[in-house]
Amino acid sequence: MEIKKSACPYDCPDCCGLLVTIENGRAVKVAGDPEHPFTRGTLCPKMAHYERTVHSPKRLTTPLKRVGGKGEGKFTPISWEEAIKTIASRWQEIIRRDGAEAILPYSYAGTMGILQHDACHALFYALGATSLDRTLCAPAKGQGYKAVMGGSLTTAPQEAQDSDFILLWSLSMLATDIHFKHDVDRARKNGARVLCIDTYATRTARWADDFICIKPGTDGALALGMLHVIDRDGLADEAFIARYVQGWQELKQEVLPRYTPAETASLTGVQAERIEDLAHAFVQARAPFIRLGSGMSRYGNGAMTCRLITCLPAAVGAYGKRGGGLLTSSGGSKAFDRDIIRRPDWEKKGVRHINMIKLGEVLTDKSLQPQVKALYVYSTNPACTAPEQNKVMEGLAREDLFTVVHERFMTDTARYADIILPATTSLEHEDIYYSYGHYVIQRGAKIIPAVGESKSNWEAAQLLAEAMGIQEDFFSQSQEEMVEQLMETTTKAWPLPVDRAKLATGEPVALPLPEDYKLDFKTASGKIEIFNPKLKPALPDYFPPHYAEDEGEFILINSPDPRVLDSSFNEREELTRGNVMVLQLHPEDARRLGLTEGDRVRAKNRQGEAVFTLKVSSGVTRGTAVSEGLWWQEYTESGNTNRLTSARTTDMGEGSTFYDVRVDLKAE
Ligand SMILES: Nc1nc2c(c(=O)[nH]1)N[C@H]1C(S)=C(S)[C@@H](COP(=O)(O)OP(=O)(O)OC[C@H]3O[C@@H](n4cnc5c(=O)[nH]c(N)nc54)[C@H](O)[C@@H]3O)O[C@H]1N2
Ligand SMILES: Nc1nc2c(c(=O)[nH]1)N[C@H]1C(S)=C(S)[C@@H](COP(=O)(O)OP(=O)(O)OC[C@H]3O[C@@H](n4cnc5c(=O)[nH]c(N)nc54)[C@H](O)[C@@H]3O)O[C@H]1N2
Ligand SMILES: [Mo]
């Protein structure tokens, strides 16, 4: 029996340090690593039994070939050799007939490990396939932050320990960023106040000292209302602004006058007195800290919302105070040069790009030139997680679409494959991890043999490159060599020396932060750019989300559930037990619709329909309906919330707008 260190590979800001007990080549126990500087020895309920995922009886263990109709789920095992040969000959035929752009790779963050996440980019660039824009999560949030702060690093989470006022802003902390609670708890012990801003009373909201319930997609207006009060009452940090901020005067003159507390209240549904109190609490705090989640960015105005919230700490000088600042996405990925894996230099000039959010539309659009004839899906489950699920399913059902899915489980997407390739879990391959919620990086080595005949994304890329006749030494490198090279790039990519010897051992390594990182503004002007002349509009302002133009009585929030991570962990029966397609409604809305707790309710809009079980909750405001979690088809009656979501994109970053939809409801 031995205990080895690893890192959680999932798409979550925590990127936990793991201690894995191994017996006879099997992981038998997984615990938190107490030496991890951020996750400090605890795990979420999903990862606390990661061994149940790794050794699940549901793991795919051999390549499979479809023998039934599309989506029927009938497959027969084949060898890797036959699978790769079949794929290569189909691709070659498609390239001859329709051109390489008829091939579409489709991947996301099933694993966050840099090597496996990006493992197939180079292959598809070399083939000249269509390039995929990976926008499924929250690029708008990144763009909004960048508009004001450029490439500046965001505040480290541990700083919150020294804050006296913490805003958990559209962050479902107890579900999605549970380890930040350590830092918030410390601050709270010292008297800090914790306030949550969300669209319904989440567990996090109930746990906080105070909760502001806001109308979905209107947080930008709230930020402007707060800035209005701060300015009106002469409370802005003028000394900080004079030295570090560009555009405060212009914002004051041209934008803020319109956002009186009364006007802001009518836009956001937050009472005027609460807006005043919030602004005063924020500006009077010794060191206000905002932890910005992604929820508010999943709307048509998502980037602008993030841009406006990013202006708040600037107005009160929070970046200059120990314990103050703003944490959006930490820049851990900047510690490595990812391009040595991705090889963007191989992308053919002028090659077509397709936004992954539009998958349904792309697969069903007969006029597209060339039409997508081959789809290679890995590390993502679009039949479950992409918007406009009806169109996605229609596309996947196309008999003339050759679909390959590289997966660990028989997901909703894998069911529609022509060929399925079995994928390794993080314990069975080499990689290196960063986090988007803190500044710790960690190597995760292959610590158990591959389960069945499964192979990693990199190994699959190697086999396919060879079969497609791509003669590049690049593809002959081992996973260890690739990870070694990534580690070497830290010297070039990170401002301070990284402890590479420690990193190589598999220990978690805290990235050293420059002394003045919070005041080192990486923008064109060297200042915080409230006014950004490169953007249109150059001054931020509020505008309404997409749903303002939609029909439908209820805004549908479809946010995370602690039991699953996006659609990952649906394989774990102990986590998916019971009713999962639950819809929460305010008691008065339920009464008006003649519904009571436990009733079946059908939601409907232009995109489609989905059936839920009703939960009556006073934590939801009138006019909003809430569903948590992304569930495999088998746990739903006719698909999950993505039957209802739309593929409209955000104002910047071409990102997803999952929460920006309206639905009508009726008893089933
Ligand atoms: N357990 C669990 N953990 C996860 C995930 C999961 O599915 N389950 N998903 C992972 C992934 S991929 C990501 S990107 C992160 C995301 O994690 P978070 O950053 O927490 O973001 P979201 O989950 O989008 O939403 C957070 C909160 O925003 C609220 N919200 C929605 N609209 C608005 C709004 O207009 N204004 C405000 N103020 N709040 C709003 C939602 O109700 C939700 O409670 O979590 C990761 N971790
Ligand atoms: N309605 C609605 N939809 C949403 C969201 C929402 O809040 N509401 N959230 C959105 C967000 S923020 C995100 S990030 C997306 C995420 O959506 P997806 O990218 O689809 O993520 P998962 O559902 O976690 O699916 C990842 C899949 O990758 C597989 N996998 C894991 N590791 C590996 C590996 O090493 N190799 C291979 N080949 N496969 C692997 C897993 O088994 C799993 O099936 O969902 C989005 N969809
Ligand atoms: Mo995400």
mmCIF file of N, CA and C and ligand atoms in Angstrom, residues 11 108-111 136-137 298 378-381 385 406-409 411 423-424 429 457 558 565-568 630 641-642 645 658-659, ligand 2:
data_model
loop_
_atom_site.group_PDB
_atom_site.id
_atom_site.type_symbol
_atom_site.label_atom_id
_atom_site.label_comp_id
_atom_site.label_asym_id
_atom_site.label_seq_id
_atom_site.Cartn_x
_atom_site.Cartn_y
_atom_site.Cartn_z
ATOM 1 N N ASP A 11 -12.872 20.878 -13.792
ATOM 2 C CA ASP A 11 -13.017 22.295 -14.121
ATOM 3 C C ASP A 11 -13.653 23.030 -12.948
ATOM 4 N N TYR A 108 -13.657 20.420 -24.451
ATOM 5 C CA TYR A 108 -13.635 21.453 -23.421
ATOM 6 C C TYR A 108 -12.823 20.986 -22.215
ATOM 7 N N ALA A 109 -13.284 21.302 -21.014
ATOM 8 C CA ALA A 109 -12.401 21.159 -19.848
ATOM 9 C C ALA A 109 -12.729 19.949 -18.968
ATOM 10 N N GLY A 110 -13.087 18.805 -19.594
ATOM 11 C CA GLY A 110 -13.286 17.577 -18.814
ATOM 12 C C GLY A 110 -12.093 17.325 -17.911
ATOM 13 N N THR A 111 -10.901 17.622 -18.415
ATOM 14 C CA THR A 111 -9.723 17.682 -17.552
ATOM 15 C C THR A 111 -9.082 19.045 -17.751
ATOM 16 N N LEU A 136 -17.410 27.941 -24.027
ATOM 17 C CA LEU A 136 -18.576 27.397 -23.333
ATOM 18 C C LEU A 136 -18.756 27.954 -21.928
ATOM 19 N N CYS A 137 -17.665 28.330 -21.284
ATOM 20 C CA CYS A 137 -17.748 28.693 -19.870
ATOM 21 C C CYS A 137 -17.990 30.185 -19.697
ATOM 22 N N ARG A 298 -23.067 35.131 -17.488
ATOM 23 C CA ARG A 298 -23.730 34.244 -18.440
ATOM 24 C C ARG A 298 -24.991 34.897 -19.046
ATOM 25 N N TYR A 378 -13.897 15.166 -27.413
ATOM 26 C CA TYR A 378 -13.155 14.653 -26.257
ATOM 27 C C TYR A 378 -13.241 15.648 -25.107
ATOM 28 N N SER A 379 -13.250 15.128 -23.881
ATOM 29 C CA SER A 379 -13.268 15.963 -22.674
ATOM 30 C C SER A 379 -14.457 16.913 -22.612
ATOM 31 N N THR A 380 -15.549 16.514 -23.181
ATOM 32 C CA THR A 380 -16.759 17.332 -23.090
ATOM 33 C C THR A 380 -17.956 16.476 -23.471
ATOM 34 N N ASN A 381 -19.128 16.920 -23.062
ATOM 35 C CA ASN A 381 -20.342 16.120 -23.257
ATOM 36 C C ASN A 381 -21.457 17.010 -23.790
ATOM 37 N N THR A 385 -24.382 19.359 -22.077
ATOM 38 C CA THR A 385 -23.940 20.644 -21.526
ATOM 39 C C THR A 385 -24.006 21.824 -22.495
ATOM 40 N N HIS A 406 -14.173 10.374 -27.515
ATOM 41 C CA HIS A 406 -13.154 9.823 -26.608
ATOM 42 C C HIS A 406 -13.615 10.145 -25.191
ATOM 43 N N GLU A 407 -13.977 9.141 -24.435
ATOM 44 C CA GLU A 407 -14.695 9.342 -23.167
ATOM 45 C C GLU A 407 -14.338 8.298 -22.118
ATOM 46 N N ARG A 408 -14.663 8.637 -20.862
ATOM 47 C CA ARG A 408 -14.496 7.677 -19.758
ATOM 48 C C ARG A 408 -15.786 6.887 -19.527
ATOM 49 N N PHE A 409 -16.929 7.521 -19.920
ATOM 50 C CA PHE A 409 -18.234 6.910 -19.636
ATOM 51 C C PHE A 409 -19.165 6.982 -20.846
ATOM 52 N N THR A 411 -21.618 8.580 -22.031
ATOM 53 C CA THR A 411 -22.378 9.815 -21.834
ATOM 54 C C THR A 411 -23.471 9.936 -22.896
ATOM 55 N N ALA A 423 -11.211 6.610 -22.475
ATOM 56 C CA ALA A 423 -10.249 7.603 -21.976
ATOM 57 C C ALA A 423 -9.798 7.259 -20.559
ATOM 58 N N THR A 424 -8.555 7.634 -20.270
ATOM 59 C CA THR A 424 -8.014 7.469 -18.920
ATOM 60 C C THR A 424 -8.572 8.532 -17.978
ATOM 61 N N HIS A 429 -2.826 9.049 -16.258
ATOM 62 C CA HIS A 429 -1.974 9.733 -17.243
ATOM 63 C C HIS A 429 -1.163 10.848 -16.574
ATOM 64 N N ASN A 457 -5.709 11.528 -23.816
ATOM 65 C CA ASN A 457 -5.934 12.365 -25.000
ATOM 66 C C ASN A 457 -4.656 12.474 -25.835
ATOM 67 N N ASN A 558 -30.188 28.392 -14.249
ATOM 68 C CA ASN A 558 -29.867 26.956 -14.196
ATOM 69 C C ASN A 558 -28.428 26.796 -13.747
ATOM 70 N N LEU A 565 -20.522 18.078 -11.332
ATOM 71 C CA LEU A 565 -19.744 19.212 -11.826
ATOM 72 C C LEU A 565 -20.006 19.283 -13.320
ATOM 73 N N ASP A 566 -20.787 20.276 -13.718
ATOM 74 C CA ASP A 566 -21.344 20.267 -15.055
ATOM 75 C C ASP A 566 -21.963 18.874 -15.203
ATOM 76 N N SER A 567 -21.634 18.109 -16.263
ATOM 77 C CA SER A 567 -22.276 16.785 -16.302
ATOM 78 C C SER A 567 -21.366 15.692 -15.748
ATOM 79 N N SER A 568 -20.180 16.067 -15.267
ATOM 80 C CA SER A 568 -19.304 15.057 -14.668
ATOM 81 C C SER A 568 -19.876 14.592 -13.327
ATOM 82 N N LEU A 630 -26.645 19.737 -13.983
ATOM 83 C CA LEU A 630 -26.773 19.263 -15.372
ATOM 84 C C LEU A 630 -26.815 17.746 -15.316
ATOM 85 N N THR A 641 -31.949 21.075 -18.579
ATOM 86 C CA THR A 641 -32.240 22.505 -18.760
ATOM 87 C C THR A 641 -31.743 23.033 -20.102
ATOM 88 N N ASN A 642 -30.773 22.338 -20.705
ATOM 89 C CA ASN A 642 -30.278 22.838 -21.990
ATOM 90 C C ASN A 642 -31.260 22.652 -23.148
ATOM 91 N N THR A 645 -32.085 26.430 -23.008
ATOM 92 C CA THR A 645 -31.099 27.511 -23.089
ATOM 93 C C THR A 645 -30.846 27.893 -24.542
ATOM 94 N N PHE A 658 -26.096 31.019 -20.690
ATOM 95 C CA PHE A 658 -26.996 29.981 -20.176
ATOM 96 C C PHE A 658 -28.160 30.501 -19.320
ATOM 97 N N TYR A 659 -27.918 31.572 -18.544
ATOM 98 C CA TYR A 659 -28.973 32.000 -17.606
ATOM 99 C C TYR A 659 -29.879 33.069 -18.205
HETATM 100 N N1 LIG B 2 -27.689 24.758 -18.607
HETATM 101 C C1 LIG B 2 -26.408 24.946 -18.286
HETATM 102 N N2 LIG B 2 -25.454 24.423 -19.076
HETATM 103 C C2 LIG B 2 -24.153 24.604 -18.768
HETATM 104 C C3 LIG B 2 -23.766 25.308 -17.607
HETATM 105 C C4 LIG B 2 -24.785 25.836 -16.786
HETATM 106 O O1 LIG B 2 -24.521 26.462 -15.747
HETATM 107 N N3 LIG B 2 -26.096 25.638 -17.157
HETATM 108 N N4 LIG B 2 -22.428 25.462 -17.332
HETATM 109 C C5 LIG B 2 -21.535 25.518 -18.484
HETATM 110 C C6 LIG B 2 -20.128 25.516 -18.095
HETATM 111 S S1 LIG B 2 -19.623 26.763 -17.068
HETATM 112 C C7 LIG B 2 -19.245 24.621 -18.560
HETATM 113 S S2 LIG B 2 -17.586 24.835 -18.223
HETATM 114 C C8 LIG B 2 -19.679 23.497 -19.414
HETATM 115 C C9 LIG B 2 -18.914 22.207 -19.175
HETATM 116 O O2 LIG B 2 -19.413 21.210 -19.977
HETATM 117 P P1 LIG B 2 -18.492 20.007 -20.466
HETATM 118 O O3 LIG B 2 -17.270 20.548 -21.106
HETATM 119 O O4 LIG B 2 -19.314 19.105 -21.295
HETATM 120 O O5 LIG B 2 -18.012 19.338 -19.090
HETATM 121 P P2 LIG B 2 -18.523 18.014 -18.356
HETATM 122 O O6 LIG B 2 -19.976 17.945 -18.352
HETATM 123 O O7 LIG B 2 -17.811 18.008 -17.074
HETATM 124 O O8 LIG B 2 -18.020 16.848 -19.295
HETATM 125 C C10 LIG B 2 -16.668 16.541 -19.437
HETATM 126 C C11 LIG B 2 -16.543 15.149 -19.991
HETATM 127 O O9 LIG B 2 -15.157 14.877 -20.216
HETATM 128 C C12 LIG B 2 -14.864 13.554 -19.821
HETATM 129 N N5 LIG B 2 -13.432 13.509 -19.451
HETATM 130 C C13 LIG B 2 -12.854 13.771 -18.263
HETATM 131 N N6 LIG B 2 -11.526 13.644 -18.326
HETATM 132 C C14 LIG B 2 -11.225 13.291 -19.593
HETATM 133 C C15 LIG B 2 -10.008 13.018 -20.284
HETATM 134 O O10 LIG B 2 -8.904 13.091 -19.743
HETATM 135 N N7 LIG B 2 -10.116 12.697 -21.606
HETATM 136 C C16 LIG B 2 -11.314 12.614 -22.246
HETATM 137 N N8 LIG B 2 -11.308 12.296 -23.545
HETATM 138 N N9 LIG B 2 -12.480 12.838 -21.615
HETATM 139 C C17 LIG B 2 -12.435 13.197 -20.302
HETATM 140 C C18 LIG B 2 -15.783 13.286 -18.658
HETATM 141 O O11 LIG B 2 -16.008 11.902 -18.490
HETATM 142 C C19 LIG B 2 -17.031 14.084 -19.025
HETATM 143 O O12 LIG B 2 -18.021 13.320 -19.632
HETATM 144 O O13 LIG B 2 -21.071 23.276 -19.227
HETATM 145 C C20 LIG B 2 -21.804 24.418 -19.517
HETATM 146 N N10 LIG B 2 -23.217 24.065 -19.589
#
